[in-house]
mmCIF file of C-alpha atoms in Angstrom:
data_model
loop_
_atom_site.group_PDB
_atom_site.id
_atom_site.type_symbol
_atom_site.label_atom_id
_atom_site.label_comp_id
_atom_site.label_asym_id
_atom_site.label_seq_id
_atom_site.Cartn_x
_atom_site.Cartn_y
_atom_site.Cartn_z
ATOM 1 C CA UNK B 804 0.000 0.000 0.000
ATOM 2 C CA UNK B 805 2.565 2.528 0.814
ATOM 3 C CA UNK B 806 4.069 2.610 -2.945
ATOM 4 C CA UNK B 807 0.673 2.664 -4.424
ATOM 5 C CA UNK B 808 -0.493 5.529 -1.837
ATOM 6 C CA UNK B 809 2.372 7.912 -2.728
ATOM 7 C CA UNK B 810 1.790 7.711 -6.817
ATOM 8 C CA UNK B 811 -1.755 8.167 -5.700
ATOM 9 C CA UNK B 812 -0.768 11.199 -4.035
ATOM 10 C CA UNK B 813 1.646 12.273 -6.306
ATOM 11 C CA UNK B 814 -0.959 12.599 -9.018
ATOM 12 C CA UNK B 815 -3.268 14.671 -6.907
ATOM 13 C CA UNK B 816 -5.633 11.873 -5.988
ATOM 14 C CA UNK B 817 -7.548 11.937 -2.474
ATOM 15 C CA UNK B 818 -6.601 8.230 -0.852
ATOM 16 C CA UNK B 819 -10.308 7.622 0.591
ATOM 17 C CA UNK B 820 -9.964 4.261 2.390
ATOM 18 C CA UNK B 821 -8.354 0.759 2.497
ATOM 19 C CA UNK B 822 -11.029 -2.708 2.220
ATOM 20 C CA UNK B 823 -8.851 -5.664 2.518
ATOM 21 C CA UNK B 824 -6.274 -6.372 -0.314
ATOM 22 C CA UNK B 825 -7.933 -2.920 -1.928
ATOM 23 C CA UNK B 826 -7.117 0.511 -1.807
ATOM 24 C CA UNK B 827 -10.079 3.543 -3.235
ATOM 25 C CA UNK B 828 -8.801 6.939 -4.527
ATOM 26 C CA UNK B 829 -10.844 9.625 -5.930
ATOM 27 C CA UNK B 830 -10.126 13.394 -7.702
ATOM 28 C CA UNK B 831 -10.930 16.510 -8.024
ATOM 29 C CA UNK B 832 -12.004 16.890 -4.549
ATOM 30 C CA UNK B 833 -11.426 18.250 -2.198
ATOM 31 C CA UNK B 834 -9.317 20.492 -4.318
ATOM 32 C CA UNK B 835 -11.039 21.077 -8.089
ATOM 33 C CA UNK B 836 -8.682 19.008 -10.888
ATOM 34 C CA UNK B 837 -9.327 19.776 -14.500
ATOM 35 C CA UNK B 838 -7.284 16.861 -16.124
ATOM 36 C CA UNK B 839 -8.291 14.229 -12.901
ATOM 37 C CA UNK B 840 -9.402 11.879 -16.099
ATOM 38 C CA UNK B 841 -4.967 11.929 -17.225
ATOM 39 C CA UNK B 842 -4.112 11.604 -13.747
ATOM 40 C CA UNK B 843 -6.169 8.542 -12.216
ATOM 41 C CA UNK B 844 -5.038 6.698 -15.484
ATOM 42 C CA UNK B 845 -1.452 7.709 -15.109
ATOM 43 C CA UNK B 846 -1.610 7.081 -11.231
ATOM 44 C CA UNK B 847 -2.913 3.291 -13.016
ATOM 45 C CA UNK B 848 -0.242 3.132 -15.581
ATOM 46 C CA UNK B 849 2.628 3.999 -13.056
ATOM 47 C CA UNK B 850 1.335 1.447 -10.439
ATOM 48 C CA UNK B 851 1.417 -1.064 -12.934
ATOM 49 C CA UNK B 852 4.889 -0.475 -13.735
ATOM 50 C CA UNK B 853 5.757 0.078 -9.886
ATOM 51 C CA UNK B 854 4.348 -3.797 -9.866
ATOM 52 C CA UNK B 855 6.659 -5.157 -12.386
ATOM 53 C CA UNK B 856 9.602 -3.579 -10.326
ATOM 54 C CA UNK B 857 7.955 -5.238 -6.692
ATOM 55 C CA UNK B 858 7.962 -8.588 -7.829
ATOM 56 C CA UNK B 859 10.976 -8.712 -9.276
ATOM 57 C CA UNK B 860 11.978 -7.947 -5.426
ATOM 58 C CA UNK B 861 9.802 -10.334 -4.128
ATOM 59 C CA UNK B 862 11.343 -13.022 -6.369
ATOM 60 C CA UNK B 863 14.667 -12.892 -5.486
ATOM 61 C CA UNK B 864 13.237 -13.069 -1.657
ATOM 62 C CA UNK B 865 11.565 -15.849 -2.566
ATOM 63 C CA UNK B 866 8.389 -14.692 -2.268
ATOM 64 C CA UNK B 867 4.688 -15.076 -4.093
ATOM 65 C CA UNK B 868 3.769 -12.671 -6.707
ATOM 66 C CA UNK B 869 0.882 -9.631 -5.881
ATOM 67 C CA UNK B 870 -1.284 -9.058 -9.272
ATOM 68 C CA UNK B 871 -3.516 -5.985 -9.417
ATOM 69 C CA UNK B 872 -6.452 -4.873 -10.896
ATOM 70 C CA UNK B 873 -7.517 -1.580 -11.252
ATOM 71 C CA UNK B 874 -10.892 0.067 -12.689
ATOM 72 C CA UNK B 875 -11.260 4.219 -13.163
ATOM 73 C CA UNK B 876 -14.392 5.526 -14.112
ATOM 74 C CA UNK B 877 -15.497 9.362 -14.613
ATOM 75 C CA UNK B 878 -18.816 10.575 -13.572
ATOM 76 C CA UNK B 879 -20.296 13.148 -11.179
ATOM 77 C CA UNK B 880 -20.237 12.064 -7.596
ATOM 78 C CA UNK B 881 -21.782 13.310 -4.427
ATOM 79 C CA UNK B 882 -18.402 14.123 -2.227
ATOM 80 C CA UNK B 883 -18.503 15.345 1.551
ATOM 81 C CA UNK B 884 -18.427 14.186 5.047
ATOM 82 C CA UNK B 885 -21.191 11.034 5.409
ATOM 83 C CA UNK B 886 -22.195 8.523 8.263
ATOM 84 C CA UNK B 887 -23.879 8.935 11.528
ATOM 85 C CA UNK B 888 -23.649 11.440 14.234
ATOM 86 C CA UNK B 889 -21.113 9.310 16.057
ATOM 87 C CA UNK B 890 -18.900 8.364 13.478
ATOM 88 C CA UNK B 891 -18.369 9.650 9.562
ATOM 89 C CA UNK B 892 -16.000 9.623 6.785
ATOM 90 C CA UNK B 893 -15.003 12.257 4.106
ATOM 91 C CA UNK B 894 -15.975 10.064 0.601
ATOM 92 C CA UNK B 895 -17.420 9.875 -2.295
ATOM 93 C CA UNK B 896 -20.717 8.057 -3.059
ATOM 94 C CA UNK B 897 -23.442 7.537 -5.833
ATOM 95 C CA UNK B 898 -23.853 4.990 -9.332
ATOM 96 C CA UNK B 899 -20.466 6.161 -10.294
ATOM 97 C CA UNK B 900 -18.214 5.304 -7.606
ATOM 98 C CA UNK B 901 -20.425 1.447 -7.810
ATOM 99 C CA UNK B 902 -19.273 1.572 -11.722
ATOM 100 C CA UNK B 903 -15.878 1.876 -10.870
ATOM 101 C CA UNK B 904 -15.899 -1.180 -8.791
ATOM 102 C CA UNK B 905 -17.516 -3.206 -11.354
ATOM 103 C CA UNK B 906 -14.696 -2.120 -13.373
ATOM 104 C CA UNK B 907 -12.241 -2.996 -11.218
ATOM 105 C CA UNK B 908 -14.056 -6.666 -11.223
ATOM 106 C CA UNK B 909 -13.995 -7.101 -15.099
ATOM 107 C CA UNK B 910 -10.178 -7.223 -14.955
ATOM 108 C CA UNK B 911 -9.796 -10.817 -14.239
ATOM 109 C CA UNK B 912 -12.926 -11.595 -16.531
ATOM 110 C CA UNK B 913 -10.466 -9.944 -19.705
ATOM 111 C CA UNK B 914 -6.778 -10.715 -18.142
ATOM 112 C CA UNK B 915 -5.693 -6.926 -18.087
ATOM 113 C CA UNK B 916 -4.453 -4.743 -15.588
ATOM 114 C CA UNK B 917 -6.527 -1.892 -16.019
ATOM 115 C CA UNK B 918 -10.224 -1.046 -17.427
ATOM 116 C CA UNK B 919 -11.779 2.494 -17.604
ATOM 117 C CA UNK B 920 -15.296 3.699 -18.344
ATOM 118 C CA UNK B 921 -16.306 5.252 -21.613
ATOM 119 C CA UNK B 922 -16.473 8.758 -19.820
ATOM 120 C CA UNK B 923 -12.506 8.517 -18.592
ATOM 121 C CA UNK B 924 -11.874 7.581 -22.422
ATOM 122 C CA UNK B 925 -13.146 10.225 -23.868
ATOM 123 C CA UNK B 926 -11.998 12.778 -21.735
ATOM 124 C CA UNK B 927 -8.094 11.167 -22.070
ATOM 125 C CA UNK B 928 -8.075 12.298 -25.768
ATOM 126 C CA UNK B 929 -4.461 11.427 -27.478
ATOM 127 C CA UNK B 930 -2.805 11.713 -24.296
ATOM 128 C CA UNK B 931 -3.425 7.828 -23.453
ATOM 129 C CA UNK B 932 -2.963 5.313 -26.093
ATOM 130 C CA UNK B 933 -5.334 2.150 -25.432
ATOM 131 C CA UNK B 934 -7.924 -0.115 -26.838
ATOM 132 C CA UNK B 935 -11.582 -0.531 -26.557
ATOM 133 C CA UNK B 936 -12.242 -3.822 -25.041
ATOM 134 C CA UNK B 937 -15.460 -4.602 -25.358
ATOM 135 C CA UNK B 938 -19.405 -3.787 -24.268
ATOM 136 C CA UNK B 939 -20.456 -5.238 -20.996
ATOM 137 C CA UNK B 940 -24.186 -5.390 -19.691
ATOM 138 C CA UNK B 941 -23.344 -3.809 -15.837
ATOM 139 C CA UNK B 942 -26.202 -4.788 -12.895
ATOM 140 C CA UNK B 943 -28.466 -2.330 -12.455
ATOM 141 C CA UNK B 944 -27.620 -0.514 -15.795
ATOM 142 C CA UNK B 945 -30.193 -1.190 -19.220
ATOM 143 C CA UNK B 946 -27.848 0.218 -21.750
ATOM 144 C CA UNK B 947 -24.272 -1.493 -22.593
ATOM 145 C CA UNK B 948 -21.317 -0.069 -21.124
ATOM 146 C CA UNK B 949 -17.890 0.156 -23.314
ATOM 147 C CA UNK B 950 -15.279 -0.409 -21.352
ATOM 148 C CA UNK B 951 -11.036 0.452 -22.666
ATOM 149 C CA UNK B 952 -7.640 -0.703 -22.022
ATOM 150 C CA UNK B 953 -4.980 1.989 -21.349
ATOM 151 C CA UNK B 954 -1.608 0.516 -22.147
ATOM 152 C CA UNK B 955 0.448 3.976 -22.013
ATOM 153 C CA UNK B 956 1.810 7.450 -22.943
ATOM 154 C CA UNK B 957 2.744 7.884 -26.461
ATOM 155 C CA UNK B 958 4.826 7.311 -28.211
ATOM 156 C CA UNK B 959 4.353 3.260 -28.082
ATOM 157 C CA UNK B 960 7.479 1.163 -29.350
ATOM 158 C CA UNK B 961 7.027 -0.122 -32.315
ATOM 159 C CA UNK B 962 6.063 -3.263 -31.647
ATOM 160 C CA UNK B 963 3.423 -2.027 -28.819
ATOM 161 C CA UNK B 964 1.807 0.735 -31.584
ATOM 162 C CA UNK B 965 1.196 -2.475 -34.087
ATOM 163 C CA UNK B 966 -0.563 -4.454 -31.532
ATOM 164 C CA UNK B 967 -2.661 -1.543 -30.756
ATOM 165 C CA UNK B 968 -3.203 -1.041 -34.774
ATOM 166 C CA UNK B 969 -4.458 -4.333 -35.297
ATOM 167 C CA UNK B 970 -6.344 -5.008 -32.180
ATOM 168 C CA UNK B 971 -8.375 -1.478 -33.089
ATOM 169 C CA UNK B 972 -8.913 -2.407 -36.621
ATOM 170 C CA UNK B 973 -10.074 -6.094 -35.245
ATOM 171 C CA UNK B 974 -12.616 -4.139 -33.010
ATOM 172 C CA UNK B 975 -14.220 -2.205 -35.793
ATOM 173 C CA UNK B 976 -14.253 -5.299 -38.270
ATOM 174 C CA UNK B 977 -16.190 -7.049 -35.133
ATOM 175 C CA UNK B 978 -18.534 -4.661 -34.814
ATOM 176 C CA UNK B 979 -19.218 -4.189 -38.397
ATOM 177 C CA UNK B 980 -19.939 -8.216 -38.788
ATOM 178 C CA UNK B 981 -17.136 -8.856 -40.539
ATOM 179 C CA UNK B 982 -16.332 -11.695 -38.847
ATOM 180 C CA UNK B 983 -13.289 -12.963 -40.990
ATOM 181 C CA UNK B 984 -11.730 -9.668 -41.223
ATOM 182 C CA UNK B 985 -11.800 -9.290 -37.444
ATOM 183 C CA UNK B 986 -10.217 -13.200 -37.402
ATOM 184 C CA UNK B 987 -7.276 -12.231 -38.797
ATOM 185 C CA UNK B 988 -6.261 -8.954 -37.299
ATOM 186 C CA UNK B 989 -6.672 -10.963 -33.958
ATOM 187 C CA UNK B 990 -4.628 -13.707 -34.976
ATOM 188 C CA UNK B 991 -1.968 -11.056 -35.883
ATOM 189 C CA UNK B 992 -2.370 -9.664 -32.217
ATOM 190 C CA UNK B 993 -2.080 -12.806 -30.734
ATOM 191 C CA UNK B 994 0.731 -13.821 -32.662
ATOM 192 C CA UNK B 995 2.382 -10.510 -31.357
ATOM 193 C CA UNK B 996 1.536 -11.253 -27.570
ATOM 194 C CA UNK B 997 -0.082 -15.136 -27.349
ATOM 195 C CA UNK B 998 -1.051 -14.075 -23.693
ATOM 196 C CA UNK B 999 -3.350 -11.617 -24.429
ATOM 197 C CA UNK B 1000 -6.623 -12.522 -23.217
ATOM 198 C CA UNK B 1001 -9.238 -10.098 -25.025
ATOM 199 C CA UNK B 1002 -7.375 -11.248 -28.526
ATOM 200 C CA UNK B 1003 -8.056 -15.148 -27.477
ATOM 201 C CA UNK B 1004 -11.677 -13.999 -26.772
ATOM 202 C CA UNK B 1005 -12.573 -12.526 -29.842
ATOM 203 C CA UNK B 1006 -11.282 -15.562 -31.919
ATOM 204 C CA UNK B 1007 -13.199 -17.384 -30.191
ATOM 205 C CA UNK B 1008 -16.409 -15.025 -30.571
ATOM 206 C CA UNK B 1009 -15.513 -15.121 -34.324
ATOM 207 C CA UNK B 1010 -15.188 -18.150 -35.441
ATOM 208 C CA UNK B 1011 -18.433 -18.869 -33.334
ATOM 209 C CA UNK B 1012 -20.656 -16.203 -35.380
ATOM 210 C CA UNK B 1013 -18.478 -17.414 -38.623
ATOM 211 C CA UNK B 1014 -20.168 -21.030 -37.876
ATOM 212 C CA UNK B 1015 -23.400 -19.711 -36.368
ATOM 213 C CA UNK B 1016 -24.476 -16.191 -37.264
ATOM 214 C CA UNK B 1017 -25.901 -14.074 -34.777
#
């Protein structure tokens, strides 16, 4: 927690509480942020890469690997001091804050490290490169919710921007029915990183509608 906390903090966020093996952080409160979108995700992407460098040290101690999941969403809150008369907490509350958790849940579901809402996306611009995921039905919610991938700050390597390329061009082929068009741009991604889990999924979804339409 104490690595985590401190990018947290170092990117403006407002640590709100600790439950269990989990840690909440909100922004723009209680001091107004206009880019708090950029910073949650870059708090994300630097914890992630503060990871990597943690279990390298816990290796060579001999010790079990922590994974990490994280989920960001963007919406308008309700923010102040809440509980009882005898005990209260300065947080955050409402539909929004539940999305975010949801978010954070999908993470094992899709083998990634972090997932953001479609609001956080849009307000990230160029700044974050990523990947749109997929559409998930969320409890309580009617419509679909997309839900993206930040994988970092450009300028990708090479090797990361092509992976991107086809996984994007995949997504749009997929949506537009084009089932063996989306195929083989996945193949390609897979054949770039054969761990990626989204990639295995859409095959998978593909060849399915290829045999049985939808």
């Amino acid at each position: 927690f104490t690595p985590m906390s401190r990018i947290a903090q170092d990117h403006g966020g407002t640590i709100d509480k600790y439950i269990g093996d989990e840690m909440m952080v909100f922004y723009g409160a209680p001091l107004e942020m206009e880019d708090h979108a950029t910073q949650a995700t870059l708090t994300a992407l630097k914890m992630i890469d503060r990871l990597a460098d943690l279990q390298k040290e816990w290796s060579e101690q001999g010790l079990p690997e922590i994974h990490i999941g994280i989920g960001i969403n963007t919406d308008v809150v309700r923010v102040g001091n809440f509980g009882s008369d005898d005990k209260f907490d300065y947080t955050v509350i409402g539909d929004g804050v539940n999305l975010a958790s949801r978010l954070q849940g999908t993470t094992k579901q899709y083998g990634v490290q972090l997932i953001v809402g479609e609001k956080t996306w849009k307000r990230l611009g160029n700044r974050i490169a990523g990947r749109e995921i997929d559409r998930i039905q969320v409890q309580g919610k009617l419509e679909p919710t997309r839900i993206f991938n930040p994988v970092g700050v450009p300028p990708l390597d090479e090797t990361e921007q092509q992976f991107l390329n086809h996984f994007n061009a995949g997504i749009a082929a997929f949506q537009d029915r084009k089932w063996h068009d989306a195929l083989t741009l996945f193949q390609k991604t897979l054949a770039i990183d054969n761990d990626d889990v989204p990639s295995q999924l859409y095959i998978e979804r593909c060849e399915r509608f290829m045999a049985t339409p939808p």
